[in-house]
């Protein structure tokens, strides 16, 4: 019998021997039959003795860990951060010292309210959490895709989350804020009004995780080697530009592909189309903080980029999908307390509360204090300390010294090092103990108004429609009216539009503001998505709907031209086998029309053969394909043969500049039109 080769610790070494490829128990015993339990006779009872079956089922029973109490549904990917501008003048953090140096990162995007299995395109905030594995320890920048938050003090977080999650008695609704409990809480918490402008905007329904910004939200500190501190806000700017979907589209995407965002991320990285974000910093000093209209410790406020420009200091590239979702995405443990020398906290009460919450939740979620031993959480720099034991201890120190000070000289283990060790910024603080909210936090409407006036008319329509939709899901009139009373402090146009949508003819009195709002803050273009679009179709997806006999030259040219421009092309056809083109070649389909609705694409082209249009006109999925693409303001290319379908869905007298008849001559024109992403002039939503 072959002798097992044992490591010092007793674990069998994985060697390529006769056992290679053989299924074993968790104890390493090869298994001869993994399909059948051990029974007494062929039809007899299963024997308790069956250790192989028992071990298999036992482990299965324990597969789940508690899902995150918020941000349960997420998607993580690996990548790196490359510093393009060293900032030693602001920070002595090792990661910010050497231009061109790359630091590995793991980034997890998430929705907030839904459970692990909820749909991706729910109207929600998106988490944007980045773990930087720096040479001086892990730095976790645990942000969102919106620069402000609902509440100012962590004390209110459990209430906020309870209100948005399914009601405790009925356990619905899932993954949405469109219900009484949420708007009851919000309308009783005026500090949340600004954030709802963001969550009712299209920022809450991003087209892709690749097309959204990220924000550290809080004001942090950067501290340089002389101990001088500057305040900082962190920004992630997608090189791909910003893009969202429209709400009616989001509802349909969630049915057609609940994994829309994760699939998109996986496919883009798999195809080598790596998404990138620039890391930007808004740096300011005490003087600015004192002069600024709002309190820089108030997480419901942002600092307009026009007031403090965003300076780009590096780029994050996400270029590697995970090998194992559970090991990496599920077990990654972000903690806002994970900062490194050169970065520090401020007294933002939301941040201070978070610093407790994340460590606490990871301990519960991952079963003990040794979650830092899990590879995805382990720093990539050396780690030395005297913490020991506990559940699942994987990295166990050797030697006798497990305390300090000790006198064991070179065997005595690690020591403090004031030269390179983390030192908190020595901020002067004083004050009596109290439970109070600073008056400087009391203006709840001014920046909400600023956000509103910064949007294009299309975006304003979407925001008003979203409030209308959500409040229409509230069964209690008093909640709808209370929320309207806040919107009246934001902007008359918004309040009136929502009131009209709800069917409220007499507007309620405006809510009494805690502090008089500032009504003349200027618009900030950076707050709009449409003003910051990519003007490129790269990274976007064309749905190319073809039928048997379609013009091969045209189909191939469209595919080639869009692919050259960095776009993806999905072939949609009546059968998944594909379509036989005019030249006799078969173009395999990526989607059968029933499973490839136009909501999955950014633009569509209908390239039909003579006669196919009438057939498609009688097919409901084909009708929806076209009518939805039109309603969602997408660019549509069509060939003559598609006319019967266009007529059937009632668009023949509505053909506009966003609907282009296509032939071999104007494929480039269609591509250039698509670069605007949507034909908003159509004004459907
Ligand atoms: Fe939080 C998760 C972002 C306020 C408590 N939060 C979590 C995640 C993100 C954020 C991106 C998911 C991390 C991951 O992918 O694993 N949270 C924010 C932002 C906030 C914020 C940007 C405000 C600026 N959070 C916040 C407060 C508290 C928490 C005020 C508690 C007092 N958040 C948690 C948590 C979670 C979490 C309970 C759930 C799972 C986890 O931590 O790992 O601790």
XYZ file of C-alpha atoms and ligand atoms in Angstrom:
729
model
C 0.000 0.000 0.000
C 1.222 3.489 -0.881
C 2.396 5.491 2.158
C 0.784 8.874 2.658
C 3.268 11.708 2.528
C 2.589 13.909 5.548
C 3.545 17.542 6.199
C 4.836 18.428 9.631
C 1.369 19.675 10.590
C -0.115 16.307 9.667
C -1.907 17.353 6.470
C -1.496 15.008 3.470
C 0.381 16.693 0.624
C -1.587 16.919 -2.603
C 0.586 14.910 -4.956
C -0.035 13.680 -8.433
C -0.290 9.981 -7.699
C -2.817 7.230 -8.250
C -5.304 9.184 -6.140
C -5.278 12.143 -8.555
C -8.834 12.752 -9.744
C -10.353 10.314 -7.278
C -13.171 11.687 -5.164
C -12.471 11.404 -1.434
C -14.158 12.189 1.864
C -13.134 15.347 3.727
C -10.745 13.070 5.618
C -9.064 12.083 2.375
C -10.428 8.553 2.077
C -11.032 7.607 -1.571
C -14.704 6.897 -2.299
C -15.776 3.967 -4.429
C -19.479 4.828 -4.830
C -20.755 8.380 -4.396
C -24.212 7.675 -5.839
C -25.734 5.132 -3.486
C -26.193 5.037 0.300
C -25.158 1.973 2.263
C -28.294 -0.116 2.705
C -29.179 -3.480 4.164
C -29.950 -5.300 0.941
C -30.807 -3.609 -2.357
C -34.200 -2.287 -1.117
C -33.531 -2.223 2.624
C -33.110 0.686 5.088
C -30.083 2.950 5.013
C -27.529 2.060 7.655
C -26.555 4.678 10.234
C -23.069 3.344 9.782
C -22.749 5.019 6.369
C -20.068 7.546 7.314
C -19.600 8.578 3.706
C -23.219 9.536 3.141
C -23.434 11.152 6.590
C -20.335 13.281 6.046
C -21.540 14.422 2.624
C -24.977 15.463 3.879
C -23.593 16.935 7.090
C -21.342 19.258 5.124
C -24.105 20.203 2.732
C -26.322 21.106 5.691
C -23.723 23.635 6.782
C -23.026 25.263 3.427
C -24.729 28.572 4.117
C -23.348 31.383 6.220
C -25.586 34.258 7.286
C -26.117 36.615 4.380
C -25.021 40.189 4.897
C -27.686 42.129 6.772
C -27.403 44.726 4.015
C -25.583 44.491 0.664
C -26.349 40.757 0.581
C -26.400 40.579 -3.196
C -23.012 41.436 -4.534
C -20.447 40.651 -7.137
C -16.705 40.748 -6.558
C -13.803 40.945 -8.975
C -10.051 41.202 -8.719
C -7.864 43.870 -10.199
C -5.217 46.394 -9.402
C -4.820 50.056 -8.642
C -2.067 51.951 -10.390
C -0.885 55.230 -8.944
C -0.518 57.885 -11.650
C 0.244 60.828 -9.400
C 2.168 60.476 -6.144
C 0.798 62.698 -3.365
C 3.410 62.699 -0.575
C 2.478 66.333 0.082
C -0.921 65.119 1.284
C -0.358 61.601 2.562
C 2.443 59.335 3.685
C 0.355 56.245 2.842
C 2.693 53.827 1.102
C 0.184 53.267 -1.701
C 0.354 56.978 -2.632
C 4.142 57.341 -2.905
C 5.411 55.843 -6.164
C 3.893 56.637 -9.550
C 3.409 53.587 -11.704
C 3.260 51.196 -8.765
C 0.431 48.695 -8.818
C -1.472 47.540 -5.740
C -3.778 44.504 -5.930
C -7.441 45.168 -5.161
C -10.632 43.207 -4.705
C -13.816 45.137 -5.458
C -17.314 44.056 -4.528
C -20.353 45.791 -5.994
C -23.736 45.232 -4.418
C -27.315 46.281 -4.028
C -28.337 47.208 -0.497
C -31.856 46.122 0.321
C -32.369 42.815 -1.453
C -31.477 39.333 -0.330
C -28.733 37.318 -1.979
C -31.076 36.027 -4.654
C -32.807 39.293 -5.491
C -32.709 40.821 -8.981
C -29.787 43.002 -9.991
C -31.621 45.991 -11.404
C -33.736 46.821 -8.355
C -34.036 50.541 -7.684
C -31.393 50.843 -5.008
C -28.073 52.293 -3.969
C -25.103 50.256 -5.243
C -22.281 49.356 -2.871
C -18.812 50.022 -4.248
C -16.328 48.485 -1.813
C -12.631 48.282 -2.629
C -10.045 46.375 -0.619
C -6.529 47.602 -1.414
C -3.860 45.089 -0.392
C -1.165 47.699 0.277
C 2.406 47.084 1.435
C 1.446 48.552 4.793
C -1.773 46.667 5.347
C -5.252 46.467 3.892
C -7.139 49.660 3.204
C -10.874 49.198 2.697
C -12.693 52.034 0.970
C -16.287 50.944 1.545
C -18.332 53.325 -0.537
C -21.457 53.567 -2.643
C -22.342 54.775 -6.117
C -23.880 57.884 -4.572
C -21.871 60.531 -2.710
C -24.343 61.105 0.119
C -26.233 58.905 2.555
C -29.742 58.731 4.041
C -28.831 59.471 7.638
C -26.290 61.482 9.577
C -25.759 59.301 12.628
C -25.067 55.542 12.722
C -27.541 55.311 15.599
C -30.319 55.482 13.001
C -28.940 52.793 10.682
C -30.893 49.822 12.067
C -34.142 51.801 11.693
C -33.310 52.848 8.151
C -32.517 49.283 7.183
C -35.529 47.803 8.954
C -37.768 50.274 7.161
C -36.534 49.389 3.680
C -36.316 45.613 4.172
C -39.441 43.438 3.915
C -41.927 44.215 6.696
C -41.452 41.805 9.602
C -45.016 40.522 9.644
C -45.611 39.835 5.931
C -42.019 39.395 4.708
C -42.516 41.544 1.615
C -41.739 43.508 -0.463
C -38.347 42.191 -1.479
C -35.553 44.420 -2.820
C -37.487 47.619 -3.147
C -38.152 50.852 -1.388
C -41.608 51.322 -2.907
C -43.640 50.685 0.223
C -45.153 52.355 3.247
C -42.528 51.460 5.842
C -39.681 53.001 3.888
C -41.440 56.235 2.989
C -42.907 56.492 6.477
C -39.385 56.457 7.911
C -37.994 58.785 5.250
C -40.766 61.315 5.532
C -40.195 61.412 9.284
C -36.431 61.856 8.763
C -35.952 65.029 6.706
C -32.179 64.471 6.679
C -32.874 61.647 4.181
C -34.581 63.844 1.593
C -31.395 64.710 -0.299
C -30.444 61.043 -0.643
C -33.888 60.175 -1.990
C -33.300 62.596 -4.874
C -30.358 60.326 -5.738
C -32.209 57.060 -5.233
C -35.158 58.294 -7.288
C -32.755 59.334 -10.034
C -31.450 56.951 -12.674
C -28.286 56.520 -10.562
C -30.298 53.869 -8.711
C -30.840 51.805 -11.868
C -27.399 51.663 -13.498
C -27.117 50.001 -16.887
C -23.981 48.207 -15.718
C -21.766 48.119 -12.663
C -19.088 49.254 -15.112
C -20.927 52.473 -15.908
C -21.324 53.986 -12.472
C -19.314 56.264 -10.224
C -18.175 55.376 -6.729
C -17.777 57.584 -3.689
C -16.157 57.158 -0.286
C -19.037 59.376 0.950
C -17.484 60.524 4.237
C -14.848 63.146 4.647
C -11.621 61.352 5.586
C -8.196 62.729 6.419
C -4.952 62.445 4.519
C -1.923 62.874 6.772
C 1.581 63.498 5.412
C 4.935 62.466 6.890
C 5.126 65.730 8.831
C 1.833 64.974 10.509
C -0.037 67.650 8.550
C -3.630 66.761 7.778
C -5.914 67.652 4.877
C -9.514 66.615 4.524
C -10.374 64.382 1.582
C -13.337 62.922 -0.242
C -12.685 59.935 -2.502
C -14.264 59.502 -5.943
C -14.219 56.706 -8.505
C -14.817 57.921 -12.075
C -15.583 55.183 -14.614
C -13.526 55.519 -17.782
C -16.494 53.863 -19.500
C -18.692 56.903 -18.715
C -21.989 56.910 -16.892
C -25.134 55.172 -18.088
C -28.405 54.035 -16.603
C -31.531 52.309 -17.819
C -35.086 53.626 -17.565
C -37.444 52.305 -14.928
C -39.845 50.477 -17.234
C -36.803 48.784 -18.732
C -35.417 47.879 -15.307
C -38.664 46.148 -14.376
C -38.441 44.030 -17.511
C -34.711 43.318 -17.221
C -35.304 41.904 -13.766
C -37.690 39.383 -15.287
C -35.605 38.644 -18.374
C -32.264 38.376 -16.616
C -32.173 38.781 -12.820
C -28.362 38.439 -13.091
C -28.044 41.255 -15.614
C -25.290 43.147 -13.776
C -23.199 40.212 -12.664
C -23.437 38.578 -16.074
C -22.385 41.835 -17.708
C -19.347 42.164 -15.428
C -18.331 38.549 -15.818
C -18.686 38.680 -19.625
C -16.805 41.956 -19.997
C -13.850 40.703 -17.963
C -13.974 37.303 -19.618
C -13.807 39.017 -23.008
C -10.801 41.098 -21.921
C -12.802 44.336 -21.893
C -11.534 45.356 -18.458
C -13.465 48.142 -16.754
C -11.430 50.982 -15.300
C -12.080 53.757 -12.834
C -9.920 56.753 -12.031
C -9.475 57.423 -8.346
C -10.027 61.083 -7.629
C -9.588 63.110 -4.487
C -11.168 66.331 -3.382
C -8.651 67.770 -0.953
C -9.394 70.731 1.273
C -8.215 72.299 4.479
C -9.752 73.540 7.706
C -10.263 76.971 6.248
C -12.441 75.630 3.444
C -14.247 73.367 5.913
C -15.083 76.388 8.075
C -16.309 78.467 5.136
C -18.298 75.743 3.354
C -22.075 76.189 3.526
C -22.504 72.747 5.106
C -20.762 70.625 7.705
C -18.090 68.436 6.166
C -18.865 65.823 8.839
C -22.428 65.493 7.578
C -22.678 62.458 5.264
C -25.940 63.723 3.772
C -23.986 66.483 2.027
C -21.491 66.490 -0.819
C -18.947 69.043 -1.880
C -19.687 70.157 -5.456
C -16.805 69.461 -7.799
C -17.049 73.038 -9.007
C -16.127 74.158 -5.478
C -13.360 71.638 -4.859
C -12.151 70.007 -8.080
C -11.521 66.284 -8.201
C -7.822 65.535 -8.727
C -7.092 62.193 -10.380
C -4.307 60.225 -8.710
C -4.630 56.714 -10.091
C -6.603 54.116 -11.988
C -8.240 50.885 -10.907
C -8.488 48.124 -13.504
C -10.682 45.107 -12.840
C -9.286 42.271 -14.898
C -9.884 39.000 -13.142
C -13.050 37.123 -12.315
C -13.073 35.076 -9.141
C -12.266 31.368 -9.157
C -14.801 30.626 -6.471
C -17.707 32.897 -5.632
C -18.116 31.726 -2.052
C -14.433 31.802 -1.140
C -13.913 35.270 -2.510
C -17.078 37.329 -3.039
C -19.046 35.842 -0.191
C -16.244 35.641 2.345
C -14.656 38.988 1.633
C -14.983 41.091 4.757
C -14.820 44.842 4.320
C -14.309 46.963 7.406
C -14.263 50.757 7.359
C -11.848 50.535 10.268
C -9.239 49.110 7.881
C -7.164 52.164 7.116
C -3.423 52.556 6.740
C -0.833 55.051 7.933
C -1.396 58.325 6.046
C -5.199 57.986 5.970
C -7.385 58.721 8.969
C -10.975 59.057 10.094
C -12.870 62.221 10.837
C -15.513 62.734 13.493
C -18.380 62.047 11.074
C -20.793 60.208 13.412
C -21.914 57.903 10.633
C -18.356 56.814 9.940
C -17.548 56.373 13.606
C -20.521 54.041 14.026
C -19.576 52.104 10.907
C -16.140 51.470 12.351
C -17.810 49.381 15.028
C -20.423 47.733 12.862
C -18.311 46.117 10.145
C -15.879 44.293 12.405
C -18.782 43.118 14.497
C -20.784 41.859 11.536
C -17.831 40.021 9.955
C -17.178 38.172 13.186
C -20.764 36.962 13.186
C -20.949 36.299 9.464
C -17.674 34.426 9.168
C -17.910 32.668 12.479
C -15.121 34.144 14.571
C -12.228 36.554 14.776
C -9.976 34.657 12.389
C -11.702 35.826 9.215
C -8.493 37.726 8.444
C -6.866 34.320 7.824
C -9.183 33.628 4.879
C -7.073 34.243 1.766
C -9.362 36.949 0.314
C -9.127 38.929 3.551
C -5.502 38.244 4.428
C -3.126 41.149 3.863
C -0.494 40.506 1.218
C 2.165 42.165 3.380
C 3.782 40.437 6.374
C 1.554 40.118 9.449
C 3.005 39.642 12.952
C 1.106 39.868 16.195
C 0.239 37.929 19.325
C -3.418 37.331 18.552
C -3.978 33.595 18.725
C -6.367 30.668 18.646
C -10.113 30.958 18.131
C -12.338 29.151 15.633
C -10.611 28.097 12.440
C -7.197 29.510 13.291
C -5.158 28.942 10.129
C -2.082 31.046 10.685
C -0.588 29.887 13.938
C 2.621 31.446 15.220
C 5.563 29.289 16.238
C 7.710 29.638 19.352
C 6.950 30.388 22.982
C 6.447 34.153 22.951
C 2.773 35.079 22.682
C 2.855 38.276 24.751
C 4.812 41.471 24.970
C 6.863 42.932 26.474
C 8.991 39.834 26.798
C 12.691 39.238 27.228
C 13.112 36.431 24.694
C 15.365 38.561 22.470
C 15.369 37.282 18.882
C 12.763 34.653 19.764
C 10.567 37.289 21.325
C 8.437 38.057 18.277
C 7.383 41.384 16.788
C 7.830 44.773 18.445
C 6.252 48.204 18.083
C 7.851 50.600 15.617
C 6.982 54.276 16.137
C 8.854 55.178 12.928
C 6.508 53.364 10.580
C 3.628 52.441 12.864
C 0.112 53.825 12.459
C -0.447 56.940 14.544
C -3.825 58.634 14.783
C -3.956 62.251 13.697
C -3.708 64.236 16.868
C -6.902 66.186 16.481
C -7.802 68.486 19.343
C -11.230 67.547 20.688
C -13.271 68.751 23.634
C -16.868 68.961 24.800
C -19.322 67.691 27.337
C -20.876 64.287 26.789
C -24.212 64.756 25.060
C -26.691 63.179 22.697
C -27.422 65.914 20.224
C -27.335 66.685 16.511
C -25.155 69.629 15.594
C -27.094 72.589 14.202
C -24.610 72.649 11.357
C -26.271 69.437 10.116
C -29.749 70.985 10.005
C -30.168 72.151 6.395
C -31.858 69.193 4.735
C -33.164 70.658 1.497
C -30.603 72.961 -0.141
C -28.456 70.284 -1.713
C -31.533 68.304 -2.708
C -32.623 71.361 -4.657
C -29.145 71.754 -6.108
C -29.266 68.147 -7.308
C -32.662 68.735 -8.923
C -31.653 71.880 -10.814
C -28.457 70.170 -12.019
C -30.368 67.537 -13.984
C -31.439 67.628 -17.618
C -35.181 67.808 -18.295
C -35.173 64.085 -19.150
C -33.556 63.243 -15.817
C -35.972 65.488 -13.923
C -38.865 63.658 -15.545
C -37.384 60.347 -14.453
C -36.956 61.557 -10.862
C -40.504 62.864 -10.620
C -41.815 59.633 -12.177
C -39.829 57.552 -9.690
C -41.225 59.422 -6.669
C -44.671 59.043 -8.193
C -44.197 55.316 -8.728
C -42.827 54.699 -5.252
C -45.368 56.820 -3.412
C -48.158 55.228 -5.443
C -47.121 51.939 -3.832
C -47.762 53.480 -0.406
C -51.233 52.565 0.731
C -51.426 55.326 3.321
C -52.305 58.770 2.075
C -50.752 60.486 5.069
C -47.341 59.058 4.118
C -47.691 60.216 0.518
C -48.693 63.700 1.623
C -45.961 63.932 4.256
C -43.376 63.127 1.599
C -44.892 65.702 -0.736
C -44.577 68.291 2.025
C -40.805 67.726 1.932
C -40.579 67.844 -1.848
C -42.182 71.289 -1.688
C -39.069 72.464 0.126
C -36.926 71.020 -2.645
C -38.491 72.504 -5.752
C -42.001 73.514 -6.805
C -41.661 71.782 -10.162
C -40.791 68.489 -8.502
C -43.561 68.728 -5.908
C -46.160 69.701 -8.504
C -45.160 66.980 -10.921
C -45.313 64.292 -8.219
C -48.591 65.663 -6.861
C -50.065 65.522 -10.345
C -48.820 61.978 -10.809
C -50.385 60.931 -7.516
C -53.648 62.704 -8.274
C -53.279 65.149 -5.368
C -55.004 68.388 -6.336
C -54.404 70.341 -3.101
C -50.766 70.389 -2.158
C -50.146 70.068 1.581
C -48.274 72.756 3.513
C -44.538 72.528 3.069
C -42.750 70.738 5.919
C -41.289 73.147 8.456
C -37.547 73.168 7.776
C -35.201 72.849 10.746
C -33.115 75.529 9.086
C -33.948 77.912 6.244
C -32.761 76.317 2.993
C -30.356 78.139 0.714
C -32.214 78.573 -2.570
C -29.485 80.033 -4.754
C -26.909 77.238 -4.836
C -25.738 76.954 -8.451
C -26.311 73.877 -10.605
C -23.463 71.355 -10.709
C -23.085 69.519 -14.020
C -21.138 66.710 -12.331
C -24.370 65.595 -10.649
C -26.056 64.675 -13.924
C -25.608 61.341 -15.678
C -26.618 62.538 -19.115
C -24.167 65.427 -19.014
C -21.422 62.894 -18.335
C -22.182 60.197 -20.877
C -19.372 58.488 -22.776
C -20.364 59.623 -26.307
C -19.089 56.230 -27.370
C -20.711 52.852 -27.890
C -17.643 50.967 -26.627
C -18.545 48.448 -23.946
C -22.218 48.619 -24.954
C -24.277 45.875 -26.561
C -26.155 45.752 -29.832
C -29.003 43.262 -30.218
C -28.881 42.177 -33.868
C -32.189 40.473 -34.654
C -31.905 38.370 -37.821
C -34.039 35.885 -39.693
C -33.338 33.137 -42.214
C -32.333 34.639 -45.532
C -31.145 37.963 -44.031
C -28.574 39.836 -46.124
C -25.260 38.243 -45.137
C -23.209 41.273 -46.210
C -25.240 43.620 -44.040
C -25.339 41.330 -41.003
C -21.592 40.767 -41.128
C -20.849 44.430 -41.699
C -22.945 45.547 -38.732
C -21.289 42.947 -36.547
C -17.795 43.902 -37.701
C -18.308 47.663 -37.416
C -19.736 47.495 -33.897
C -17.105 45.019 -32.739
C -14.358 47.271 -34.111
C -15.814 50.091 -32.046
C -15.384 48.006 -28.877
C -19.035 47.071 -28.610
C -20.543 43.627 -28.087
C -22.989 42.213 -30.610
C -25.566 39.606 -29.612
C -27.281 37.731 -32.404
C -30.993 37.235 -31.758
C -32.954 34.891 -33.982
C -36.241 32.973 -34.041
C -34.306 29.779 -33.223
C -31.233 29.341 -31.065
C -29.638 27.305 -33.836
C -29.299 30.627 -35.658
C -30.254 31.894 -39.091
C -29.199 30.787 -42.551
C -28.068 33.987 -44.222
C -28.469 34.950 -47.875
C -25.041 33.552 -48.749
C -25.901 30.148 -47.289
C -23.796 30.546 -44.151
C -25.345 29.956 -40.758
C -25.066 32.657 -38.138
C -25.481 30.986 -34.740
C -27.720 32.880 -32.346
C -26.765 34.003 -28.836
C -30.418 34.306 -27.880
C -33.700 32.925 -29.129
C -36.012 35.931 -29.524
C -38.192 34.794 -26.592
C -35.186 34.917 -24.235
C -33.422 37.911 -25.763
C -35.772 40.874 -25.329
C -34.489 44.281 -26.380
C -34.209 45.436 -22.740
C -30.966 43.454 -22.601
C -29.373 45.653 -25.277
C -28.368 49.269 -25.691
C -29.472 49.497 -29.312
C -31.087 47.089 -31.747
C -31.024 46.292 -35.433
C -33.694 44.317 -37.291
C -32.207 42.674 -40.345
C -34.972 40.563 -41.838
C -35.351 38.831 -45.156
C -38.271 39.404 -47.504
C -41.407 37.917 -45.944
C -39.904 37.413 -42.500
C -41.364 40.718 -41.309
C -44.936 39.419 -41.569
C -43.982 36.280 -39.699
C -42.278 38.278 -36.944
C -45.253 40.650 -36.834
C -47.364 37.775 -35.540
C -44.873 36.857 -32.877
C -45.380 38.520 -29.468
C -41.726 38.449 -28.338
C -40.751 40.130 -31.632
C -43.434 42.773 -31.168
C -42.196 43.462 -27.634
C -38.614 43.555 -28.882
C -39.388 46.451 -31.156
C -41.994 48.322 -29.150
C -39.858 48.219 -25.994
C -36.754 49.362 -27.855
C -38.783 52.288 -29.151
C -40.327 53.105 -25.784
C -36.958 52.946 -24.052
C -35.582 55.567 -26.435
C -33.138 53.190 -28.080
C -31.623 53.605 -31.480
C -33.194 51.162 -33.909
C -31.902 50.140 -37.323
C -34.264 48.303 -39.658
C -34.447 46.895 -43.139
C -37.451 47.233 -45.462
C -38.541 43.717 -44.692
C -39.166 44.675 -41.060
C -41.963 47.081 -42.061
C -44.854 44.676 -41.286
C -43.558 44.375 -37.728
C -43.160 48.156 -37.460
C -46.751 48.560 -38.664
C -48.134 45.932 -36.308
C -46.700 47.649 -33.234
C -48.079 50.975 -34.439
C -44.836 52.744 -35.208
C -45.092 53.277 -38.960
C -46.167 56.900 -38.545
C -43.785 57.511 -35.633
C -40.502 56.796 -37.376
C -38.071 59.376 -36.031
C -34.364 60.171 -36.300
C -33.611 57.448 -33.778
C -35.050 54.827 -36.171
C -32.735 54.423 -39.118
C -33.401 52.407 -42.226
C -30.171 50.539 -42.696
C -28.318 49.264 -45.757
C -24.712 48.576 -46.611
C -24.067 52.300 -47.011
C -24.948 53.708 -43.609
C -23.836 51.210 -40.961
C -21.257 53.764 -39.787
C -23.964 56.433 -39.431
C -26.008 54.075 -37.292
C -22.997 53.368 -35.081
C -22.344 57.087 -34.660
C -25.983 57.680 -33.743
C -25.756 54.913 -31.136
C -22.847 56.722 -29.490
C -25.426 59.024 -27.912
C -26.755 55.829 -26.263
C -30.374 56.939 -26.200
C -32.592 59.037 -28.421
C -34.077 61.066 -25.590
C -35.827 63.389 -28.043
C -38.402 60.612 -28.328
C -39.648 61.579 -24.855
C -41.383 58.332 -24.003
C -40.346 58.278 -20.336
Fe -22.577 49.783 5.312
C -22.085 46.594 4.298
C -21.487 50.947 2.283
C -23.419 52.981 6.230
C -23.217 48.694 8.413
N -21.932 48.940 3.607
C -21.775 47.592 3.391
C -21.256 47.381 2.083
C -21.089 48.606 1.512
C -21.509 49.590 2.483
C -20.565 48.896 0.133
C -20.986 46.025 1.446
C -19.574 45.592 1.647
C -19.343 44.312 0.900
O -19.411 44.330 -0.340
O -19.136 43.291 1.545
N -22.549 51.586 4.413
C -21.957 51.869 3.210
C -21.893 53.296 3.030
C -22.452 53.868 4.128
C -22.846 52.794 5.010
C -21.283 53.991 1.830
C -22.623 55.313 4.470
C -21.852 56.251 4.049
N -23.241 50.678 7.003
C -23.488 52.013 7.186
C -23.804 52.250 8.574
C -23.731 51.029 9.204
C -23.377 50.060 8.194
C -24.114 53.594 9.180
C -23.959 50.657 10.647
C -24.040 51.435 11.638
N -22.737 47.959 6.178
C -22.947 47.759 7.476
C -22.808 46.318 7.893
C -22.464 45.631 6.548
C -22.446 46.784 5.580
C -23.933 45.768 8.671
C -23.354 44.472 6.142
C -22.428 43.383 5.678
C -21.112 43.886 5.916
O -21.181 45.071 6.580
O -20.075 43.329 5.619
O -21.804 46.180 8.817
